[in-house]
Amino acid sequence: MRCQIILNAFKGDLEKQLEEVNCFISESREDIELNNVLIIGGDEMDGDDKEKLTEMVPTSSVIFVFMERYNSEILLKYLETIVEKEDICIFSSGYMGLEIAPRLSYRLKGSVLTDCERCYEKEGGLFGEKKFYSGHMMGEYKLLNTPVFLCLSKGQKRLPAESGIETKATEVYLKDDGDFFSNVKQVEAKQEEDFTKSSFVLVAGKGAKNQGTISQLREMGERIGASFGVSRPVAMNGWVPMERLVGASGAILAPKIAIVAGASGAPALYVGVEKSDFIIAINNDEKAPIIKKADIAVIGDVTEVLEAIVKEILGEEEANE
Ligand SMILES: Cc1cc2nc3c(=O)[nH]c(=O)nc-3n(C[C@H](O)[C@H](O)[C@H](O)COP(=O)(O)OP(=O)(O)OC[C@H]3O[C@@H](n4cnc5c(N)ncnc54)[C@H](O)[C@@H]3O)c2cc1C
């Protein structure tokens, strides 16, 4: 496979990026044919820097790709023209690869793996490894389509690139015609309370079914003094901001009381509430995993049960206000 290495000069640690990619490649499949190094950056890079980098790269060609400012749209347009069907493109770790690799893969109908730790061949296929569950497990992913886009994980091992080959440097200037955004509006982010330190939390799940019910549950929780968290499907649907996600990919809570309402209690969510002193589950399925894990379980509809809890705590009159 032909390999293109893509480094981000806007980040400024090119030597480190190159050493990380070099180590990654040396531990990957042997038939990777290094083709090109692309160095994406602003035009402030001076001649000495370029010369030094040209000597360091382990390929016979390096392309300095300059832009006035980092602009993913023009970069994507350019990369689309130079990536070929059978290529493997390796991005150094960081924001550029995390954005460009998936978008380019989508456009060119390839495969992508971000935060990739290793790539290797097995049973005639190409595989990549990445950590998940906050780094507690390693996942193996088969990369089915080409071109393949890999974005390296942070903190890869490093290996100095011993080039020793003659490298031809070329330069490309990408014109920023600035017509990608028709209307840019800055919106101030709302300051959310830090619910991870709360002693009483209501965690709502997909059982709530829609954004309207989620807002209703949140309001009921607030009336009885509970902070609000959600399971992944609720956050992924955009019903509440991602910062409210509880579990392996979100917040790990340790409140005195956690009400888990309309969530099945999958391991990835449960890890976020298991440190609670007392767990109350509300679920209409008595076989849901959370029922066995909770200290108290109420079998019933999430809205009806929460309404009853609010009435019990505030009293009938105040609850109906
Ligand atoms: C790498 C990885 C990381 C993940 N990280 C997270 C994470 O951080 N947090 C997380 O939450 N998930 C995470 N997940 C997803 C996780 O595995 C579960 O899919 C998710 O927790 C399920 O959310 P849920 O319980 O809301 O939905 P479901 O599993 O669909 O459960 C909905 C529950 O609601 C009940 N219900 C339905 N209607 C009602 C009603 N009217 N009244 C009462 N109950 C009702 C159902 O009986 C069911 O038990 C991760 C998955 C992966 C692969």
Coordinates of C-alpha atoms and ligand atoms in Angstrom, one line a residue:
M1 CA 0.0 0.0 0.0
R2 CA 1.1 3.5 -0.8
C3 CA 1.4 5.7 2.3
Q4 CA 1.0 9.4 2.7
I5 CA 2.0 11.0 6.0
I6 CA 0.1 14.2 6.9
L7 CA 1.6 16.5 9.6
N8 CA 0.2 19.6 11.1
A9 CA 2.7 22.5 11.1
F10 CA 0.1 24.8 12.7
K11 CA 0.7 22.8 15.9
G12 CA 4.4 23.5 15.8
D13 CA 5.9 20.2 17.0
L14 CA 6.7 18.7 13.7
E15 CA 9.8 16.8 14.8
K16 CA 7.7 15.0 17.4
Q17 CA 4.9 14.3 15.0
L18 CA 7.3 12.8 12.5
E19 CA 8.9 10.6 15.1
E20 CA 5.5 9.3 16.3
V21 CA 4.4 8.5 12.8
N22 CA 7.8 6.9 12.1
C23 CA 7.5 4.6 15.1
F24 CA 3.9 3.8 14.2
I25 CA 4.9 2.8 10.6
S26 CA 7.9 0.8 11.8
E27 CA 5.5 -1.4 13.9
S28 CA 2.9 -1.7 11.2
R29 CA 2.7 -3.9 8.1
E30 CA 5.9 -4.3 6.2
D31 CA 4.6 -3.7 2.7
I32 CA 3.8 -0.1 3.4
E33 CA 5.5 1.9 0.7
L34 CA 6.2 5.4 2.0
N35 CA 5.3 7.8 -0.7
N36 CA 4.8 11.3 0.4
V37 CA 5.0 13.6 3.5
L38 CA 2.5 16.5 3.5
I39 CA 3.2 19.3 5.9
I40 CA 0.2 21.5 6.3
G41 CA 0.9 24.9 7.7
G42 CA 0.8 28.7 7.5
D43 CA 3.3 30.5 5.3
E44 CA 5.4 31.7 8.1
M45 CA 7.7 28.6 8.0
D46 CA 11.2 29.8 7.1
G47 CA 13.7 28.4 4.7
D48 CA 15.9 26.7 7.3
D49 CA 12.9 24.9 8.9
K50 CA 11.9 23.6 5.5
E51 CA 15.4 22.4 4.7
K52 CA 15.7 20.6 8.1
L53 CA 12.4 18.9 7.6
T54 CA 13.1 17.9 4.1
E55 CA 16.3 16.2 5.4
M56 CA 14.3 14.4 8.1
V57 CA 11.4 12.9 6.2
P58 CA 11.7 9.2 5.3
T59 CA 10.2 9.7 1.8
S60 CA 11.5 10.8 -1.5
S61 CA 8.9 13.6 -1.7
V62 CA 7.7 16.2 0.8
I63 CA 5.0 18.7 -0.1
F64 CA 4.7 21.9 2.0
V65 CA 1.0 22.9 1.8
F66 CA 0.5 26.5 2.9
M67 CA -2.7 28.2 3.8
E68 CA -3.3 31.7 5.2
R69 CA -5.1 30.2 8.2
Y70 CA -6.2 26.7 9.0
N71 CA -9.3 26.1 6.9
S72 CA -10.5 22.5 6.7
E73 CA -12.7 23.0 3.7
I74 CA -9.9 24.1 1.3
L75 CA -7.6 21.4 2.8
L76 CA -10.2 18.7 2.2
K77 CA -10.7 19.9 -1.4
Y78 CA -6.9 19.6 -2.0
L79 CA -6.4 16.3 -0.3
E80 CA -9.3 14.8 -2.3
T81 CA -7.3 15.4 -5.4
I82 CA -4.1 13.7 -4.3
V83 CA -5.3 10.7 -2.3
E84 CA -5.6 7.6 -4.5
K85 CA -7.9 4.6 -4.0
E86 CA -5.3 2.2 -2.6
D87 CA -3.6 4.8 -0.3
I88 CA -3.2 4.6 3.4
C89 CA -3.0 8.1 4.9
I90 CA -1.5 8.6 8.3
F91 CA -2.3 11.8 10.2
S92 CA -0.3 12.8 13.3
S93 CA -2.4 13.0 16.5
G94 CA -4.4 16.1 17.2
Y95 CA -7.3 18.2 16.0
M96 CA -6.4 18.3 12.3
G97 CA -6.4 14.5 11.8
L98 CA -9.5 14.1 14.1
E99 CA -11.5 16.4 11.8
I100 CA -9.9 15.7 8.4
A101 CA -9.5 11.9 8.5
P102 CA -13.2 11.1 9.0
R103 CA -14.5 13.8 6.6
L104 CA -12.0 12.7 3.9
S105 CA -12.9 9.1 4.4
Y106 CA -16.6 9.8 4.0
R107 CA -16.0 11.8 0.8
L108 CA -13.7 9.1 -0.7
K109 CA -15.8 6.1 0.6
G110 CA -12.8 4.7 2.6
S111 CA -12.2 3.5 6.1
V112 CA -11.2 5.6 9.0
L113 CA -9.8 4.9 12.5
T114 CA -9.1 7.8 14.9
D115 CA -6.9 7.5 18.0
C116 CA -5.3 4.6 16.3
E117 CA -2.5 2.8 18.3
R118 CA -1.4 0.2 15.8
C119 CA -2.3 -1.1 12.4
Y120 CA -1.5 -4.6 11.0
E121 CA -2.5 -7.3 8.6
K122 CA -4.3 -10.4 9.6
E123 CA -6.1 -13.1 7.6
G124 CA -5.7 -11.1 4.5
G125 CA -7.3 -8.0 5.9
L126 CA -6.1 -4.7 7.4
F127 CA -6.9 -4.1 11.1
G128 CA -6.3 -1.2 13.4
E129 CA -6.4 -1.0 17.2
K130 CA -7.7 1.7 19.5
K131 CA -8.5 2.1 23.1
F132 CA -12.0 2.7 24.4
Y133 CA -13.9 2.7 27.7
S134 CA -11.6 5.4 29.0
G135 CA -8.6 3.4 28.0
H136 CA -9.6 0.2 29.8
M137 CA -10.2 -1.9 26.7
M138 CA -8.4 -2.3 23.4
G139 CA -10.7 -2.6 20.4
E140 CA -9.7 -4.3 17.1
Y141 CA -11.3 -2.8 14.0
K142 CA -11.3 -4.2 10.5
L143 CA -10.6 -1.6 7.9
L144 CA -12.8 -2.8 5.1
N145 CA -12.6 -0.1 2.4
T146 CA -9.8 1.9 0.8
P147 CA -8.4 4.5 1.0
V148 CA -7.6 4.0 4.7
F149 CA -7.3 7.0 7.0
L150 CA -5.6 6.7 10.3
C151 CA -5.3 9.4 12.9
L152 CA -2.8 8.5 15.6
S153 CA -3.6 8.5 19.3
K154 CA -1.9 11.0 21.5
G155 CA 1.3 10.0 23.2
Q156 CA 2.5 7.4 20.7
K157 CA 6.0 6.0 21.1
R158 CA 8.6 7.9 19.1
L159 CA 11.4 6.8 16.8
P160 CA 13.8 9.3 15.1
A161 CA 13.2 9.3 11.4
E162 CA 16.5 8.2 9.7
S163 CA 15.9 9.4 6.2
G164 CA 19.3 9.2 4.4
I165 CA 17.4 9.4 1.1
E166 CA 17.2 12.2 -1.4
T167 CA 14.0 14.1 -0.9
K168 CA 12.4 16.4 -3.4
A169 CA 10.5 19.3 -1.8
T170 CA 7.6 21.0 -3.5
E171 CA 5.3 23.8 -2.3
V172 CA 1.6 24.3 -2.8
Y173 CA -0.4 27.4 -1.8
L174 CA -4.1 26.9 -1.1
K175 CA -6.1 30.0 -1.8
D176 CA -8.6 30.9 0.9
D177 CA -11.6 32.2 -1.1
G178 CA -13.6 32.4 2.2
D179 CA -17.0 31.6 0.7
F180 CA -17.6 28.4 2.8
F181 CA -19.6 30.2 5.5
S182 CA -22.6 32.3 4.5
N183 CA -23.5 33.4 8.0
V184 CA -21.2 33.2 11.1
K185 CA -22.8 34.1 14.4
Q186 CA -21.0 33.8 17.8
V187 CA -23.2 32.4 20.6
E188 CA -22.1 32.6 24.2
A189 CA -22.0 29.2 25.8
K190 CA -24.5 28.9 28.7
Q191 CA -22.8 28.3 32.0
E192 CA -24.0 25.0 33.2
E193 CA -23.8 23.9 36.9
D194 CA -21.1 21.3 37.7
F195 CA -23.4 18.3 38.2
T196 CA -20.6 15.9 38.9
K197 CA -20.2 17.3 42.4
S198 CA -23.9 17.1 43.3
S199 CA -25.1 14.9 46.1
F200 CA -28.4 14.2 44.4
V201 CA -28.7 13.3 40.7
L202 CA -31.4 12.3 38.4
V203 CA -30.1 10.3 35.4
A204 CA -32.6 10.0 32.6
G205 CA -32.4 7.5 29.8
K206 CA -33.9 6.7 26.4
G207 CA -37.1 5.4 28.1
A208 CA -38.1 9.1 28.2
K209 CA -38.6 8.8 24.4
N210 CA -38.4 12.4 23.4
Q211 CA -36.9 15.9 24.1
G212 CA -40.2 17.1 25.6
T213 CA -40.3 14.4 28.2
I214 CA -36.6 14.9 29.0
S215 CA -37.2 18.6 29.7
Q216 CA -40.2 17.6 31.9
L217 CA -38.1 15.1 33.9
R218 CA -35.3 17.7 34.2
E219 CA -37.7 20.2 35.6
M220 CA -39.3 17.7 38.0
G221 CA -35.8 16.8 39.2
E222 CA -34.8 20.4 39.7
R223 CA -38.0 21.0 41.9
I224 CA -36.8 18.3 44.3
G225 CA -33.2 19.5 44.2
A226 CA -31.7 16.9 41.9
S227 CA -29.0 17.7 39.3
F228 CA -29.6 16.3 35.9
G229 CA -27.6 13.8 33.9
V230 CA -28.5 11.5 30.9
S231 CA -27.5 8.3 29.2
R232 CA -25.8 8.3 25.9
P233 CA -28.8 8.0 23.5
V234 CA -30.3 11.1 25.1
A235 CA -27.1 13.1 24.6
M236 CA -26.5 11.7 21.2
N237 CA -30.1 12.7 20.1
G238 CA -29.1 16.3 21.1
W239 CA -31.9 16.5 23.7
V240 CA -29.4 17.9 26.2
P241 CA -25.8 19.0 25.8
M242 CA -23.1 16.3 25.7
E243 CA -21.6 17.6 29.0
R244 CA -24.6 16.0 30.8
L245 CA -23.5 12.5 29.7
V246 CA -23.0 10.0 32.5
G247 CA -20.9 6.9 32.1
A248 CA -17.7 5.6 30.6
S249 CA -17.7 8.3 28.0
G250 CA -18.9 11.0 30.2
A251 CA -19.1 11.8 33.9
I252 CA -18.4 9.4 36.7
L253 CA -20.6 10.4 39.6
A254 CA -20.5 9.6 43.3
P255 CA -23.6 11.3 44.8
K256 CA -25.5 10.3 47.9
I257 CA -28.6 9.5 45.9
A258 CA -28.9 8.7 42.2
I259 CA -32.3 8.2 40.5
V260 CA -31.8 6.2 37.2
A261 CA -35.0 6.8 35.3
G262 CA -35.8 5.1 32.0
A263 CA -32.3 3.8 31.5
S264 CA -31.5 0.1 31.2
G265 CA -28.3 0.3 33.3
A266 CA -25.9 -0.9 30.6
P267 CA -22.3 -1.4 31.9
A268 CA -21.1 1.8 30.1
L269 CA -23.8 3.9 32.0
Y270 CA -23.6 2.0 35.2
V271 CA -19.9 2.7 35.7
G272 CA -21.0 6.4 36.0
V273 CA -23.4 5.8 38.9
E274 CA -22.1 2.7 40.7
K275 CA -20.2 4.9 43.2
S276 CA -23.5 6.4 44.4
D277 CA -24.4 5.7 48.1
F278 CA -28.0 4.8 47.1
I279 CA -29.5 4.0 43.7
I280 CA -33.2 4.3 42.9
A281 CA -34.2 2.7 39.5
I282 CA -37.4 3.6 37.7
N283 CA -38.1 1.4 34.8
N284 CA -41.2 -0.2 33.2
D285 CA -39.3 -3.5 32.5
E286 CA -38.6 -5.5 35.6
K287 CA -36.0 -7.4 33.7
A288 CA -33.9 -4.3 32.9
P289 CA -30.3 -4.8 34.3
I290 CA -30.6 -1.7 36.5
I291 CA -33.4 -3.3 38.5
K292 CA -31.0 -5.8 40.1
K293 CA -28.2 -3.3 40.6
A294 CA -30.3 -0.6 42.3
D295 CA -31.0 -0.4 46.1
I296 CA -34.7 0.3 45.3
A297 CA -36.5 -0.3 42.1
V298 CA -39.9 1.1 41.1
I299 CA -41.5 -0.7 38.1
G300 CA -43.6 1.8 36.2
D301 CA -43.7 4.7 33.7
V302 CA -40.9 7.1 34.3
T303 CA -43.0 10.3 34.2
E304 CA -45.8 8.9 36.4
V305 CA -43.3 7.6 39.0
L306 CA -41.3 10.8 39.1
E307 CA -44.5 12.8 39.4
A308 CA -45.4 10.7 42.4
I309 CA -42.0 11.2 44.0
V310 CA -42.3 15.0 43.5
K311 CA -45.7 15.0 45.2
E312 CA -44.4 12.9 48.0
I313 CA -41.4 15.3 48.7
L314 CA -43.1 18.6 48.1
G315 CA -46.7 17.7 49.1
E316 CA -49.7 17.7 46.8
E317 CA -50.3 21.4 46.9
E318 CA -46.8 22.6 46.1
A319 CA -46.3 19.9 43.5
N320 CA -49.3 21.1 41.6
E321 CA -48.2 24.7 41.5
Ligands
LIG1 C1 -17.6 2.6 23.7 C2 -18.9 2.9 24.3 C3 -19.1 3.8 25.2 C4 -20.3 4.1 25.8 N1 -20.4 5.0 26.8 C5 -21.6 5.3 27.3 C6 -21.7 6.3 28.4 O1 -20.8 6.9 28.8 N2 -23.0 6.5 28.9 C7 -24.1 5.7 28.4 O2 -25.2 6.0 29.0 N3 -24.0 4.8 27.5 C8 -22.8 4.6 26.9 N4 -22.7 3.7 25.9 C9 -23.9 3.1 25.4 C10 -24.4 2.0 26.3 O3 -23.8 0.8 26.0 C11 -26.0 1.9 26.2 O4 -26.3 1.6 24.9 C12 -26.7 3.1 26.8 O5 -26.3 3.3 28.1 C13 -28.2 2.8 26.7 O6 -28.9 3.9 27.1 P1 -30.4 3.8 27.8 O7 -30.3 3.0 29.0 O8 -30.9 5.2 27.9 O9 -31.2 3.2 26.6 P2 -31.8 1.7 26.5 O10 -30.8 0.7 26.8 O11 -32.6 1.6 25.3 O12 -32.8 1.6 27.8 C14 -34.0 2.3 27.8 C15 -34.7 1.8 29.1 O13 -35.9 2.5 29.3 C16 -36.9 1.7 29.7 N5 -38.2 2.3 29.4 C17 -38.8 2.5 28.2 N6 -39.9 3.2 28.3 C18 -40.0 3.5 29.6 C19 -41.0 4.2 30.3 N7 -42.1 4.8 29.7 N8 -40.8 4.3 31.7 C20 -39.8 3.7 32.3 N9 -38.8 3.0 31.6 C21 -38.9 2.9 30.3 C22 -36.7 0.4 29.0 O14 -37.2 -0.7 29.7 C23 -35.1 0.3 29.0 O15 -34.6 -0.4 30.1 C24 -21.5 3.4 25.4 C25 -21.3 2.4 24.4 C26 -20.1 2.1 23.8 C27 -20.0 1.1 22.8

